[in-house]
Amino acid sequence: DTGVSQDPRHKITKRGQNVTFRCDPISEHNRLYWYRQTLGQGPEFLTYFQNEAQLEKSRLLSDRFSAERPKGSFSTLEIQRTEQGDSAMYLCASSLGDRPSGNTIYFGEGSWLTVV
Amino acid sequence: SQQGEEDPQALSIQEGENATMNCSYKTSINNLQWYRQNSGRGLVHLILIRSNEREKHSGRLRVTLDTSKKSSSLLITASRAADTASYFCATDAWNSGGYQKVTFGTGTKLQVIP
């Protein structure tokens, strides 16, 4: 069990550029989540996949944001035309969705984005 | 939107003392999970308590859940300087779309003074 892996850990980009983050969930975890966290705040839900299906998107996820999970394995989160307000830590998490009452959700170390 | 709210927002105690943090939420839940986050790091899972459970223990951690009051508490006994971190509760609940959604509270920042 290697845990949830995120890449890159840090990204500095100029306003207007596109960035992509990758998340590798724990093997066999069929649920994958993306959250965004700014300083001093709790993680805010962005989107959620069950296998390859994107089941929910927060209204925080504007048209500039897109997430995919091809083949139900790794996931990517792309931000187009970045703005300074996108500066945050982007957290990926995964869980095994085999119980109606839910299971432990494991988080990666996050990807820090700074838009200058 | 944040489902849970932690209380207090910040807590400062001496090493060896107990620390209690509370979490209140708004809707019916499947489970509630507590996480620890050191500055600039990811979230570390501490404990999960299901809606049909009232209390769970893990080492120096004790979690209670009162679904009638929609609240949970996390007790850390015999605190250590290494416990200094932010603590978050997260609720797992069915949303209107029929999917399970996990939302976080605003966190309690704990400082343990050596």
Short mmCIF file of C-alpha atoms in Angstrom, two decimals:
data_model
loop_
_atom_site.label_atom_id
_atom_site.label_comp_id
_atom_site.label_asym_id
_atom_site.label_seq_id
_atom_site.Cartn_x
_atom_site.Cartn_y
_atom_site.Cartn_z
CA ASP A 1 0.00 0.00 0.00
CA THR A 2 1.86 3.05 -1.26
CA GLY A 3 -0.81 5.56 -0.33
CA VAL A 4 -2.32 8.30 -2.47
CA SER A 5 0.29 9.94 -4.65
CA GLN A 6 0.07 13.44 -6.10
CA ASP A 7 2.27 15.14 -8.63
CA PRO A 8 3.67 17.74 -8.77
CA ARG A 9 3.89 18.69 -5.13
CA HIS A 10 4.50 22.33 -5.96
CA LYS A 11 3.74 24.37 -9.05
CA ILE A 12 4.38 28.04 -9.68
CA THR A 13 2.77 29.37 -12.83
CA LYS A 14 2.05 32.68 -14.47
CA ARG A 15 -1.48 33.95 -14.65
CA GLY A 16 -3.18 32.71 -17.79
CA GLN A 17 -1.19 29.51 -18.09
CA ASN A 18 -2.71 26.03 -17.87
CA VAL A 19 -1.70 23.57 -15.18
CA THR A 20 -2.42 19.89 -14.68
CA PHE A 21 -2.20 17.85 -11.50
CA ARG A 22 -2.11 14.10 -11.35
CA CYS A 23 -3.39 11.81 -8.62
CA ASP A 24 -2.71 8.10 -8.25
CA PRO A 25 -5.14 6.64 -5.72
CA ILE A 26 -4.58 3.60 -3.56
CA SER A 27 -4.81 0.51 -5.69
CA GLU A 28 -8.34 -0.94 -5.91
CA HIS A 29 -9.96 2.17 -4.46
CA ASN A 30 -12.90 2.89 -6.71
CA ARG A 31 -13.73 6.31 -5.26
CA LEU A 32 -11.60 9.34 -5.90
CA TYR A 33 -12.08 12.88 -4.63
CA TRP A 34 -10.54 16.26 -5.34
CA TYR A 35 -10.58 19.03 -2.76
CA ARG A 36 -9.12 22.52 -2.64
CA GLN A 37 -7.75 24.10 0.51
CA THR A 38 -6.66 27.65 1.13
CA LEU A 39 -4.71 28.86 4.13
CA GLY A 40 -6.61 28.60 7.40
CA GLN A 41 -9.63 26.90 5.83
CA GLY A 42 -10.90 23.36 5.70
CA PRO A 43 -10.78 21.39 2.45
CA GLU A 44 -13.55 22.32 0.01
CA PHE A 45 -15.08 19.63 -2.16
CA LEU A 46 -14.42 19.98 -5.89
CA THR A 47 -15.39 16.73 -7.55
CA TYR A 48 -15.88 13.01 -7.01
CA PHE A 49 -15.42 9.93 -9.18
CA GLN A 50 -16.74 6.45 -8.73
CA ASN A 51 -14.59 4.34 -11.02
CA GLU A 52 -14.34 6.39 -14.23
CA ALA A 53 -17.66 8.20 -13.77
CA GLN A 54 -17.57 11.77 -12.50
CA LEU A 55 -20.62 11.79 -10.25
CA GLU A 56 -20.54 15.25 -8.81
CA LYS A 57 -18.94 18.59 -9.44
CA SER A 58 -19.01 21.48 -7.03
CA ARG A 59 -20.07 24.86 -8.32
CA LEU A 60 -16.57 25.90 -7.20
CA LEU A 61 -15.39 24.01 -10.26
CA SER A 62 -15.76 26.68 -12.92
CA ASP A 63 -15.56 26.01 -16.64
CA ARG A 64 -11.81 26.51 -16.41
CA PHE A 65 -11.50 23.38 -14.31
CA SER A 66 -11.77 19.88 -15.69
CA ALA A 67 -11.12 16.54 -14.08
CA GLU A 68 -10.85 13.12 -15.61
CA ARG A 69 -10.32 9.60 -14.45
CA PRO A 70 -9.75 7.46 -17.51
CA LYS A 71 -10.17 3.75 -16.91
CA GLY A 72 -11.00 4.39 -13.30
CA SER A 73 -7.38 4.51 -12.19
CA PHE A 74 -5.37 7.73 -11.94
CA SER A 75 -7.02 11.12 -12.21
CA THR A 76 -6.00 14.49 -13.57
CA LEU A 77 -7.22 17.93 -12.60
CA GLU A 78 -6.58 20.64 -15.17
CA ILE A 79 -6.96 24.35 -14.61
CA GLN A 80 -7.02 26.47 -17.73
CA ARG A 81 -6.20 30.17 -17.87
CA THR A 82 -5.14 30.25 -14.24
CA GLU A 83 -6.03 33.20 -12.06
CA GLN A 84 -4.43 34.36 -8.83
CA GLY A 85 -7.50 33.19 -6.94
CA ASP A 86 -6.68 29.63 -7.99
CA SER A 87 -3.66 29.65 -5.69
CA ALA A 88 -4.32 26.90 -3.16
CA MET A 89 -3.44 23.36 -2.22
CA TYR A 90 -5.25 20.76 -4.31
CA LEU A 91 -5.85 17.57 -2.40
CA CYS A 92 -6.70 14.20 -3.84
CA ALA A 93 -8.20 11.38 -1.81
CA SER A 94 -9.46 7.88 -2.40
CA SER A 95 -11.56 5.28 -0.68
CA LEU A 96 -13.01 1.85 -1.22
CA GLY A 97 -16.72 2.21 -1.79
CA ASP A 98 -17.97 -1.18 -0.74
CA ARG A 99 -20.12 -0.20 2.21
CA PRO A 100 -23.22 2.01 2.29
CA SER A 101 -21.95 3.46 5.54
CA GLY A 102 -18.70 4.49 3.87
CA ASN A 103 -15.04 3.78 4.45
CA THR A 104 -11.93 5.62 5.46
CA ILE A 105 -10.85 8.25 2.98
CA TYR A 106 -7.10 8.53 2.49
CA PHE A 107 -5.48 11.75 1.35
CA GLY A 108 -2.37 12.51 -0.60
CA GLU A 109 0.15 15.15 0.42
CA GLY A 110 -1.46 17.71 -1.88
CA SER A 111 -0.28 19.82 -4.79
CA TRP A 112 0.48 23.42 -4.00
CA LEU A 113 -0.36 25.89 -6.74
CA THR A 114 0.93 29.45 -6.75
CA VAL A 115 -0.27 31.72 -9.54
CA VAL A 116 1.87 34.82 -9.99
CA SER B 1 -20.25 24.68 1.68
CA GLN B 2 -18.92 23.45 4.97
CA GLN B 3 -21.13 20.83 6.60
CA GLY B 4 -19.30 20.72 9.88
CA GLU B 5 -18.11 23.35 12.26
CA GLU B 6 -15.39 22.69 14.78
CA ASP B 7 -15.21 24.33 18.13
CA PRO B 8 -13.04 25.90 19.38
CA GLN B 9 -11.29 27.41 16.37
CA ALA B 10 -8.04 27.45 18.31
CA LEU B 11 -6.86 25.71 21.45
CA SER B 12 -3.61 26.09 23.38
CA ILE B 13 -2.74 23.67 26.17
CA GLN B 14 0.28 22.47 28.13
CA GLU B 15 1.91 19.18 27.33
CA GLY B 16 0.29 16.41 29.34
CA GLU B 17 -3.14 18.02 29.43
CA ASN B 18 -6.15 16.69 27.58
CA ALA B 19 -7.52 18.43 24.50
CA THR B 20 -11.17 18.29 23.49
CA MET B 21 -12.49 19.43 20.14
CA ASN B 22 -16.10 19.45 19.04
CA CYS B 23 -17.74 19.15 15.67
CA SER B 24 -21.33 19.99 14.80
CA TYR B 25 -23.03 19.15 11.52
CA LYS B 26 -26.36 19.74 9.85
CA THR B 27 -27.65 16.67 8.01
CA SER B 28 -27.94 12.94 8.64
CA ILE B 29 -24.67 11.17 8.10
CA ASN B 30 -23.29 7.72 7.28
CA ASN B 31 -20.11 8.26 9.22
CA LEU B 32 -17.86 10.95 10.62
CA GLN B 33 -14.09 10.98 10.30
CA TRP B 34 -11.45 12.97 12.12
CA TYR B 35 -8.24 14.08 10.46
CA ARG B 36 -5.03 15.78 11.55
CA GLN B 37 -3.11 18.17 9.34
CA ASN B 38 0.34 19.50 10.02
CA SER B 39 1.14 22.85 8.47
CA GLY B 40 1.43 22.60 4.70
CA ARG B 41 0.90 18.85 4.64
CA GLY B 42 -1.87 16.51 3.61
CA LEU B 43 -4.55 15.16 5.93
CA VAL B 44 -3.83 12.15 8.09
CA HIS B 45 -6.78 9.97 8.97
CA LEU B 46 -7.25 9.47 12.72
CA ILE B 47 -10.52 7.66 13.28
CA LEU B 48 -13.86 6.84 11.63
CA ILE B 49 -17.08 6.48 13.60
CA ARG B 50 -20.24 5.19 11.95
CA SER B 51 -23.68 6.61 12.55
CA ASN B 52 -24.72 3.57 14.61
CA GLU B 53 -21.71 3.89 16.92
CA ARG B 54 -21.50 6.15 19.94
CA GLU B 55 -17.87 5.96 20.97
CA LYS B 56 -14.55 4.75 19.60
CA HIS B 57 -11.05 4.65 20.93
CA SER B 58 -7.69 4.57 19.23
CA GLY B 59 -4.62 4.91 21.41
CA ARG B 60 -4.82 8.32 23.11
CA LEU B 61 -7.83 9.31 20.99
CA ARG B 62 -11.44 9.03 22.03
CA VAL B 63 -14.25 10.00 19.69
CA THR B 64 -17.91 10.28 20.57
CA LEU B 65 -20.87 10.72 18.27
CA ASP B 66 -24.32 11.98 19.23
CA THR B 67 -26.55 11.77 16.17
CA SER B 68 -29.51 13.26 18.03
CA LYS B 69 -27.50 16.42 18.62
CA LYS B 70 -25.61 16.13 15.34
CA SER B 71 -22.32 16.50 17.10
CA SER B 72 -19.06 14.69 17.70
CA SER B 73 -16.11 15.24 19.97
CA LEU B 74 -12.46 14.29 19.72
CA LEU B 75 -10.51 13.90 22.94
CA ILE B 76 -6.72 13.64 22.91
CA THR B 77 -5.41 12.51 26.27
CA ALA B 78 -1.96 13.22 27.68
CA SER B 79 -1.14 15.60 24.84
CA ARG B 80 2.35 15.87 23.39
CA ALA B 81 4.08 18.67 21.52
CA ALA B 82 3.89 16.48 18.41
CA ASP B 83 0.07 16.70 18.58
CA THR B 84 0.32 20.35 17.53
CA ALA B 85 -1.67 20.50 14.29
CA SER B 86 -5.06 21.39 12.83
CA TYR B 87 -7.84 18.88 13.38
CA PHE B 88 -10.80 18.51 11.03
CA CYS B 89 -14.00 16.54 11.14
CA ALA B 90 -15.48 15.26 7.91
CA THR B 91 -19.00 13.98 7.44
CA ASP B 92 -20.00 11.35 4.89
CA ALA B 93 -23.63 11.80 3.88
CA TRP B 94 -25.97 11.00 1.02
CA ASN B 95 -26.58 14.05 -1.11
CA SER B 96 -29.64 14.98 -3.14
CA GLY B 97 -28.17 13.27 -6.18
CA GLY B 98 -28.07 9.94 -4.36
CA TYR B 99 -24.29 9.92 -3.98
CA GLN B 100 -22.14 9.90 -0.90
CA LYS B 101 -20.45 13.20 -0.35
CA VAL B 102 -17.76 14.01 2.19
CA THR B 103 -17.53 17.56 3.49
CA PHE B 104 -15.15 19.08 5.99
CA GLY B 105 -15.48 21.46 8.86
CA THR B 106 -13.42 24.56 9.40
CA GLY B 107 -10.94 22.93 11.75
CA THR B 108 -9.51 23.40 15.23
CA LYS B 109 -5.93 24.60 15.48
CA LEU B 110 -4.31 22.88 18.46
CA GLN B 111 -1.08 24.08 20.01
CA VAL B 112 0.56 21.93 22.66
CA ILE B 113 3.17 23.84 24.62
CA PRO B 114 6.14 21.76 25.85
#
